[in-house]
GROMACS .gro file of C-alpha atoms in nm:
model
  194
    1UNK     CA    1   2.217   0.534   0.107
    2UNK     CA    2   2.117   0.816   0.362
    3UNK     CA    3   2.430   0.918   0.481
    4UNK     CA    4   2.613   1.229   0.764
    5UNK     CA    5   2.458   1.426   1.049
    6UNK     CA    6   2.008   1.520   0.978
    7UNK     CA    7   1.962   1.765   1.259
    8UNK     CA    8   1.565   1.786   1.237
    9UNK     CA    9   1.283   2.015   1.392
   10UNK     CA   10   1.037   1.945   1.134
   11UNK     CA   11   0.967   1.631   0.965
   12UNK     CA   12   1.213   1.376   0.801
   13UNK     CA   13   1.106   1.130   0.572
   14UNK     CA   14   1.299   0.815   0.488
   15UNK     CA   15   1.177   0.556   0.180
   16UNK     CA   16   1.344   0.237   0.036
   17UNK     CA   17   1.209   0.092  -0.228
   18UNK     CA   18   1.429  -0.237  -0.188
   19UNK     CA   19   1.646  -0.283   0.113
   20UNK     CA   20   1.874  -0.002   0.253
   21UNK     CA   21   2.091   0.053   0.582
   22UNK     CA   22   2.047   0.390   0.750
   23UNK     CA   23   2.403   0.532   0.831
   24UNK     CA   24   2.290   0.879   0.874
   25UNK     CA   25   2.302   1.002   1.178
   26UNK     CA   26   1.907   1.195   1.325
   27UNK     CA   27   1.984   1.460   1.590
   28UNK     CA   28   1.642   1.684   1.719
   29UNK     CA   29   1.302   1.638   1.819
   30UNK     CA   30   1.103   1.643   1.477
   31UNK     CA   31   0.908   1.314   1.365
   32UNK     CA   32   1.121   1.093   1.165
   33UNK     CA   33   0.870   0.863   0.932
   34UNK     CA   34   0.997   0.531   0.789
   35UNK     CA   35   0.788   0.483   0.434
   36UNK     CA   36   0.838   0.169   0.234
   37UNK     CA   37   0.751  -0.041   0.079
   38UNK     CA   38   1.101  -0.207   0.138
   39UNK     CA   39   1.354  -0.278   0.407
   40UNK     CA   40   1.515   0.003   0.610
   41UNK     CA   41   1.777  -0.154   0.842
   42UNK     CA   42   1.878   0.098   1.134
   43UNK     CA   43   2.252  -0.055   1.252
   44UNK     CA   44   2.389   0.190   1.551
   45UNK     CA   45   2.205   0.437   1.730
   46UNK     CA   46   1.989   0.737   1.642
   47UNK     CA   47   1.973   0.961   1.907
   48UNK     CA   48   1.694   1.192   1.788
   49UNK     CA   49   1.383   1.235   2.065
   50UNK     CA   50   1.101   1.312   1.833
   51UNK     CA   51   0.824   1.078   1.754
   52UNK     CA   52   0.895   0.744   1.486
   53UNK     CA   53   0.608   0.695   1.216
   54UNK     CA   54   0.703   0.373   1.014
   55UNK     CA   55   0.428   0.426   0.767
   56UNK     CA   56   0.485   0.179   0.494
   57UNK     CA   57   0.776  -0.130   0.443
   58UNK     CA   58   1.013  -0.291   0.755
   59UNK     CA   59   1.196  -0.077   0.980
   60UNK     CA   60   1.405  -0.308   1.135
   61UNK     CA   61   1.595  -0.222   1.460
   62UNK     CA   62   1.953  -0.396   1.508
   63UNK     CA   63   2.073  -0.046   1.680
   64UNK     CA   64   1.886   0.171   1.881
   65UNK     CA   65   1.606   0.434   1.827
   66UNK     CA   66   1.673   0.711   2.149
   67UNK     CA   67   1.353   0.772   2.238
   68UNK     CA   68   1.030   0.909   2.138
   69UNK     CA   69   0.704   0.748   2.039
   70UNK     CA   70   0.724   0.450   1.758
   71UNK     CA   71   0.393   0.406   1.552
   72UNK     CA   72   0.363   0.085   1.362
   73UNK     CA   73   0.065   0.177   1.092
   74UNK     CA   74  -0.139  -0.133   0.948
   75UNK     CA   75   0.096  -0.191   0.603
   76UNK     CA   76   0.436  -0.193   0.801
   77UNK     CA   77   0.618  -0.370   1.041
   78UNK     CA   78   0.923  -0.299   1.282
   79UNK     CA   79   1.140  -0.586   1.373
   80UNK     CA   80   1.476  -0.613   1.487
   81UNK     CA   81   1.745  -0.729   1.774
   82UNK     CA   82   1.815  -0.393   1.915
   83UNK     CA   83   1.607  -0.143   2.099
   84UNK     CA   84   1.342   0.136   2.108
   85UNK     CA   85   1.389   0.382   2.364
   86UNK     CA   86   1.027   0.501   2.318
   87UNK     CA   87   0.714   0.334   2.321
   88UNK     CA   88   0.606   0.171   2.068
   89UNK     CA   89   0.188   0.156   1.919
   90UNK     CA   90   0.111  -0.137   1.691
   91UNK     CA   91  -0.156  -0.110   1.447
   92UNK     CA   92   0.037  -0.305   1.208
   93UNK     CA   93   0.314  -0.596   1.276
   94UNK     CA   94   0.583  -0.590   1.569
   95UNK     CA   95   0.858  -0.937   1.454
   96UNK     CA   96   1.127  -0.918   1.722
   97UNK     CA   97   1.440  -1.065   1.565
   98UNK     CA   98   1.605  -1.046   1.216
   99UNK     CA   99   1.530  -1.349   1.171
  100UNK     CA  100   1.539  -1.530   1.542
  101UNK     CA  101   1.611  -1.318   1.847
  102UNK     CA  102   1.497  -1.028   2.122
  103UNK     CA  103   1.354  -0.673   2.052
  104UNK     CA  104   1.413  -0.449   2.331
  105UNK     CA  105   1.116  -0.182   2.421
  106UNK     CA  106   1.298   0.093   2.704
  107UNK     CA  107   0.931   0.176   2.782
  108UNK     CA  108   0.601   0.034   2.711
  109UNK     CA  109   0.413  -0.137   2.451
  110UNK     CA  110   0.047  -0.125   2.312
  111UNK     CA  111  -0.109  -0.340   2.076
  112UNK     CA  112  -0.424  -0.231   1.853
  113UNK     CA  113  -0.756  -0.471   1.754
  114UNK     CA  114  -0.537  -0.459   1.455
  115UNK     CA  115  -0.177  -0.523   1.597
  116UNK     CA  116   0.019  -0.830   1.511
  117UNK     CA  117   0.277  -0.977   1.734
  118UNK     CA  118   0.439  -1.213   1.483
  119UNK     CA  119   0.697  -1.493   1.672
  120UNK     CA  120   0.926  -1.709   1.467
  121UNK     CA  121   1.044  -2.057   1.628
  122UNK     CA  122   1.332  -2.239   1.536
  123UNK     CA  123   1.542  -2.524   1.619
  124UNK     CA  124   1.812  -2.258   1.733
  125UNK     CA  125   1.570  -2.083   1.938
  126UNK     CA  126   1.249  -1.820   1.934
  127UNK     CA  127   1.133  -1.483   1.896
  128UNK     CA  128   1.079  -1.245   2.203
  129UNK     CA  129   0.926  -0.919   2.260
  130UNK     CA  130   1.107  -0.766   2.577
  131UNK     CA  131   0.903  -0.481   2.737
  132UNK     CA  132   1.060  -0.267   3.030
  133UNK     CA  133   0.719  -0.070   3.145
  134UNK     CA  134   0.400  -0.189   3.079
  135UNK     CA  135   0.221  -0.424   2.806
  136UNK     CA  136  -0.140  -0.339   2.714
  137UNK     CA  137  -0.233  -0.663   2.442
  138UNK     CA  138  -0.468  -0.660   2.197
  139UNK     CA  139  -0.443  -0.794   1.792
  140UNK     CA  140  -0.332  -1.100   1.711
  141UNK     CA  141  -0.024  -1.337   1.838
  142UNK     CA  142   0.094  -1.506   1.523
  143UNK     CA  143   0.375  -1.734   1.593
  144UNK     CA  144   0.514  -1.963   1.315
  145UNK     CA  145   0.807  -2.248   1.374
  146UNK     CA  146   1.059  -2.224   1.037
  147UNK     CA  147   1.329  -2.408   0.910
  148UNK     CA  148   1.133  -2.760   0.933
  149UNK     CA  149   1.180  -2.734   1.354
  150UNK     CA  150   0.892  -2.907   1.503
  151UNK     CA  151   0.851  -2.837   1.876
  152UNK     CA  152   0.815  -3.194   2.155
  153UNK     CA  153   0.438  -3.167   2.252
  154UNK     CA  154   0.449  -2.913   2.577
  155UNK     CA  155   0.736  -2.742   2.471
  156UNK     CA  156   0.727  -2.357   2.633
  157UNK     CA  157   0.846  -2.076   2.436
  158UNK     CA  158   0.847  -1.710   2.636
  159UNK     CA  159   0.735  -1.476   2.379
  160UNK     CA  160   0.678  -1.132   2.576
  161UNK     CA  161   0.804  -1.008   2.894
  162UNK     CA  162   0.731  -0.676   3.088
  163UNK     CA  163   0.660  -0.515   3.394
  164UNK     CA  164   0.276  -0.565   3.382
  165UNK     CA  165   0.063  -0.712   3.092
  166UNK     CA  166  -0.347  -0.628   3.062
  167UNK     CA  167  -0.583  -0.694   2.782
  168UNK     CA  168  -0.486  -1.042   2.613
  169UNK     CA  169  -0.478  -1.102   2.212
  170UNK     CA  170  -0.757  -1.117   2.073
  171UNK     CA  171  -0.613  -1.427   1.798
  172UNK     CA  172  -0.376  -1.706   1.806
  173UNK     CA  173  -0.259  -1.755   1.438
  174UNK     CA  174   0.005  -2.022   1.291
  175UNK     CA  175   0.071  -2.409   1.368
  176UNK     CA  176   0.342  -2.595   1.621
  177UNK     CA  177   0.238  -2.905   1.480
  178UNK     CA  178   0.045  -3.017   1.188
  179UNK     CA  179  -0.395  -2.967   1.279
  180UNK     CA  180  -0.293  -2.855   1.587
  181UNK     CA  181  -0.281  -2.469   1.716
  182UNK     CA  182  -0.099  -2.317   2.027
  183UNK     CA  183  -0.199  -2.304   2.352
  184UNK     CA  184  -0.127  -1.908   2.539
  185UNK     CA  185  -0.073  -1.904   2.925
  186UNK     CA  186  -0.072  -1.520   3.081
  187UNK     CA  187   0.124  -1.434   3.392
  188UNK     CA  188   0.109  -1.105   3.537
  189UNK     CA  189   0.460  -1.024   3.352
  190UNK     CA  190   0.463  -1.298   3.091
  191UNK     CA  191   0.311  -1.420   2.727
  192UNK     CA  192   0.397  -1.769   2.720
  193UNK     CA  193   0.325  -2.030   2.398
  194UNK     CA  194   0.261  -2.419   2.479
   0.00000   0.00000   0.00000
């Protein structure tokens, strides 16, 4: 593993060809990119300010990322329970939890035509995207329920909070129930899945 104190003004990239835990410490402003095509699990907090690239793979977030700008490209996907201090563009696949729980975004969120919000529900509870600023939605909202947990007709399930939302998704992928698809109610702060 990637290990002591990176102090970086250029660019720092990271791969993992399997799954790996970043214990390094980033310090600087230069762009940090995240290639895969495995797991890269970021535990405590990196407090470098420069932008976030995750390129290829999973960068999952159980710490914190400072600040700067995260890009999600179309082959990767950041999930997590921690936070991003930045905000974050999705072109590719943004799966709060690791496997059920809340990602944190300090600022604001924008999904692509080609961003995928994916939601896991369980028996022990659901996925959530929690957005401080503002939520601009496009993509698709795939939400799947695991571990055999089949949702009572009507059930609500909260899926993305923030100050404002515009735009909608585009898509409504997986099942709650067997032939059946999920219903999405907007609020002017609120992504909610019937």
């Amino acid at each position: 593993g990637l290990t002591g104190l990176i102090t970086n003004y250029g660019v720092v990239e990271i791969g993992q060809l399997s799954t790996g835990v970043l214990t390094a410490t980033i310090s600087s402003t230069g762009v940090v990119t995240f290639a895969g095509p495995g797991l890269i699990v970021v535990p405590s907090i990196q407090p470098y300010t420069g932008p976030t690239l995750v390129s290829e793979g999973t960068l999952q977030v159980d710490g914190m990322l400072a600040d700067g700008t995260v890009s999600v490209m179309r082959v990767s996907c950041l999930a997590g329970t921690g936070t991003v201090g930045g905000t974050v563009v999705n072109r590719g696949t943004v799966a709060p939890g690791s496997p059920i729980g809340r990602l944190a975004l300090a600022r604001n969120f924008q999904s692509d035509t080609g961003g995928v919000l994916r939601i896991e529900v369980a028996v022990a509870g659901h996925d959530w995207l929690d957005v401080a600023g503002s939520a601009k939605l496009a993509g698709t909202l795939r939400a799947d329920t695991v571990g055999g947990f089949d949702p009572s007709p009507g059930s609500e399930f909260v899926v993305l909070r923030a100050a404002s939302i515009t735009g909608a998704f585009h898509s409504v992928a997986g099942t709650p129930h067997p032939g059946t698809g999920w219903q999405v109610i907007y609020s002017p702060t609120s992504v909610t899945m019937v």
